[in-house]
Amino acid sequence: MVTTVTLKDALIDSAKEVFETMVFMALAESDPVDLSGVTLLGSITFKGDMEGCLGICCDEACARTIAANMLGLDPDEGIGEEDVSDAMGEIANMVMGALKARIQDEVGTIEVSIPSVVQGRELKSNRGEGTCMIKVSVNIEEEFSAELSLLFRLHQD
Amino acid sequence: MVTTVTLKDALIDSAKEVFETMVFMALAESDPVDLSGVTLLGSITFKGDMEGCLGICCDEACARTIAANMLGLDPDEGIGEEDVSDAMGEIANMVMGALKARIQDEVGTIEVSIPSVVQGRELKSNRGEGTCMIKVSVNIEEEFSAELSLLFRLHQD
């Protein structure tokens, strides 16, 4: 049976793996961070035996660096807003893929949708009735702060 | 062939139908609105021959009234944050269902995921490379302002 503790660990491990191998950045759990300025939230929903939404939220400088590393460019090399948006969606998609691989034997079917990206201040993923939420603050390359979130509901017996 | 114009009309008609029949509120296209305060964005992604994300964004008072009407309660009757969140997700889900019914004969397969809800200030759905965006400002019951958005990409021949 999957538990909130194992899910939290699987989420952190998945994010670490994706950040290290795909955008060459070290990621580690941190104390709670302040993300009240302008941030980008890349998120992706999933349904099946477990349904919910995985999100990763960080500020623009962090998102730009993720995009630059994904594209093999320098962060100052004029990366467009659309590229930054694509990168945030793609990183959410990849973390979700890594998480799915870790938990699907225990959870059952997980059908992943496509990512979407929202920008704003004081962003907060809202929880519906009966939904659990895991939030993990992380630092990336000890330079940036970000927050991983996993909202979920299990339909297992 | 589906066009941006027909999609915009289908989006407005879908929202009108859902608001009138499910939450008993009149909805009409309006001049651009200011939604820079705290707002809620209910959104839902879809993939297939057309992929993208449909969103509806409004302020808390509007979201609370939508939730109250959906639940058959008075907006002042202490509706919880989770109920408001569920209502915003459900309204996005229903508008997406109504839109899918209107366009799927022309578009082909559209596989809809589950909704998610984000809260924040100055919310903005970000567009990736090669994605079209339709934005429609609406007023609801001439009391509230909201914004419908449809980001999409067609995979048709």
PDB file of N, CA, C and O in Angstrom, chain B residues 23 25 60-70 73 75 79 143-144:
ATOM      1  N   VAL B  23     -25.334  26.408 -12.970  1.00  0.00           N
ATOM      2  CA  VAL B  23     -25.218  27.292 -11.803  1.00  0.00           C
ATOM      3  C   VAL B  23     -26.154  28.507 -11.910  1.00  0.00           C
ATOM      4  O   VAL B  23     -26.030  29.459 -11.120  1.00  0.00           O
ATOM      5  N   MET B  25     -26.592  31.113 -13.825  1.00  0.00           N
ATOM      6  CA  MET B  25     -26.035  32.452 -13.940  1.00  0.00           C
ATOM      7  C   MET B  25     -25.910  32.797 -15.430  1.00  0.00           C
ATOM      8  O   MET B  25     -25.487  31.962 -16.231  1.00  0.00           O
ATOM      9  N   GLU B  60     -12.523  35.678  -6.015  1.00  0.00           N
ATOM     10  CA  GLU B  60     -13.048  34.766  -4.987  1.00  0.00           C
ATOM     11  C   GLU B  60     -14.555  34.902  -4.797  1.00  0.00           C
ATOM     12  O   GLU B  60     -15.237  33.896  -4.575  1.00  0.00           O
ATOM     13  N   ALA B  61     -15.083  36.131  -4.878  1.00  0.00           N
ATOM     14  CA  ALA B  61     -16.521  36.337  -4.673  1.00  0.00           C
ATOM     15  C   ALA B  61     -17.311  35.605  -5.751  1.00  0.00           C
ATOM     16  O   ALA B  61     -18.336  34.968  -5.481  1.00  0.00           O
ATOM     17  N   CYS B  62     -16.822  35.687  -6.979  1.00  0.00           N
ATOM     18  CA  CYS B  62     -17.481  35.001  -8.091  1.00  0.00           C
ATOM     19  C   CYS B  62     -17.385  33.481  -7.900  1.00  0.00           C
ATOM     20  O   CYS B  62     -18.381  32.766  -8.058  1.00  0.00           O
ATOM     21  N   ALA B  63     -16.206  32.995  -7.534  1.00  0.00           N
ATOM     22  CA  ALA B  63     -16.002  31.553  -7.342  1.00  0.00           C
ATOM     23  C   ALA B  63     -16.903  31.027  -6.224  1.00  0.00           C
ATOM     24  O   ALA B  63     -17.484  29.943  -6.325  1.00  0.00           O
ATOM     25  N   ARG B  64     -17.046  31.818  -5.171  1.00  0.00           N
ATOM     26  CA  ARG B  64     -17.887  31.424  -4.035  1.00  0.00           C
ATOM     27  C   ARG B  64     -19.363  31.347  -4.449  1.00  0.00           C
ATOM     28  O   ARG B  64     -20.091  30.447  -4.037  1.00  0.00           O
ATOM     29  N   THR B  65     -19.782  32.282  -5.311  1.00  0.00           N
ATOM     30  CA  THR B  65     -21.171  32.267  -5.780  1.00  0.00           C
ATOM     31  C   THR B  65     -21.416  31.071  -6.710  1.00  0.00           C
ATOM     32  O   THR B  65     -22.467  30.429  -6.647  1.00  0.00           O
ATOM     33  N   ILE B  66     -20.432  30.769  -7.554  1.00  0.00           N
ATOM     34  CA  ILE B  66     -20.545  29.584  -8.414  1.00  0.00           C
ATOM     35  C   ILE B  66     -20.701  28.330  -7.536  1.00  0.00           C
ATOM     36  O   ILE B  66     -21.575  27.494  -7.762  1.00  0.00           O
ATOM     37  N   ALA B  67     -19.865  28.231  -6.487  1.00  0.00           N
ATOM     38  CA  ALA B  67     -19.920  27.066  -5.591  1.00  0.00           C
ATOM     39  C   ALA B  67     -21.269  26.995  -4.887  1.00  0.00           C
ATOM     40  O   ALA B  67     -21.882  25.921  -4.791  1.00  0.00           O
ATOM     41  N   ALA B  68     -21.742  28.150  -4.411  1.00  0.00           N
ATOM     42  CA  ALA B  68     -23.030  28.186  -3.699  1.00  0.00           C
ATOM     43  C   ALA B  68     -24.160  27.711  -4.607  1.00  0.00           C
ATOM     44  O   ALA B  68     -24.985  26.883  -4.217  1.00  0.00           O
ATOM     45  N   ASN B  69     -24.168  28.215  -5.850  1.00  0.00           N
ATOM     46  CA  ASN B  69     -25.239  27.831  -6.771  1.00  0.00           C
ATOM     47  C   ASN B  69     -25.147  26.351  -7.136  1.00  0.00           C
ATOM     48  O   ASN B  69     -26.161  25.678  -7.315  1.00  0.00           O
ATOM     49  N   MET B  70     -23.929  25.848  -7.245  1.00  0.00           N
ATOM     50  CA  MET B  70     -23.753  24.437  -7.580  1.00  0.00           C
ATOM     51  C   MET B  70     -24.257  23.541  -6.446  1.00  0.00           C
ATOM     52  O   MET B  70     -24.814  22.482  -6.667  1.00  0.00           O
ATOM     53  N   LEU B  73     -26.715  26.358  -2.046  1.00  0.00           N
ATOM     54  CA  LEU B  73     -26.575  27.054  -0.762  1.00  0.00           C
ATOM     55  C   LEU B  73     -26.539  28.557  -0.982  1.00  0.00           C
ATOM     56  O   LEU B  73     -26.435  29.026  -2.109  1.00  0.00           O
ATOM     57  N   PRO B  75     -24.414  32.027  -0.718  1.00  0.00           N
ATOM     58  CA  PRO B  75     -22.969  32.331  -0.709  1.00  0.00           C
ATOM     59  C   PRO B  75     -22.429  32.689   0.678  1.00  0.00           C
ATOM     60  O   PRO B  75     -21.237  32.530   0.947  1.00  0.00           O
ATOM     61  N   ILE B  79     -19.297  28.462   3.038  1.00  0.00           N
ATOM     62  CA  ILE B  79     -18.824  27.447   2.102  1.00  0.00           C
ATOM     63  C   ILE B  79     -17.314  27.340   2.239  1.00  0.00           C
ATOM     64  O   ILE B  79     -16.615  28.353   2.184  1.00  0.00           O
ATOM     65  N   GLU B 143     -22.516  41.095 -12.564  1.00  0.00           N
ATOM     66  CA  GLU B 143     -21.996  41.414 -11.234  1.00  0.00           C
ATOM     67  C   GLU B 143     -20.512  41.055 -11.150  1.00  0.00           C
ATOM     68  O   GLU B 143     -19.728  41.734 -10.498  1.00  0.00           O
ATOM     69  N   PHE B 144     -20.144  39.975 -11.843  1.00  0.00           N
ATOM     70  CA  PHE B 144     -18.781  39.477 -11.756  1.00  0.00           C
ATOM     71  C   PHE B 144     -18.090  39.501 -13.111  1.00  0.00           C
ATOM     72  O   PHE B 144     -18.742  39.425 -14.144  1.00  0.00           O
TER      73      PHE B 144
END
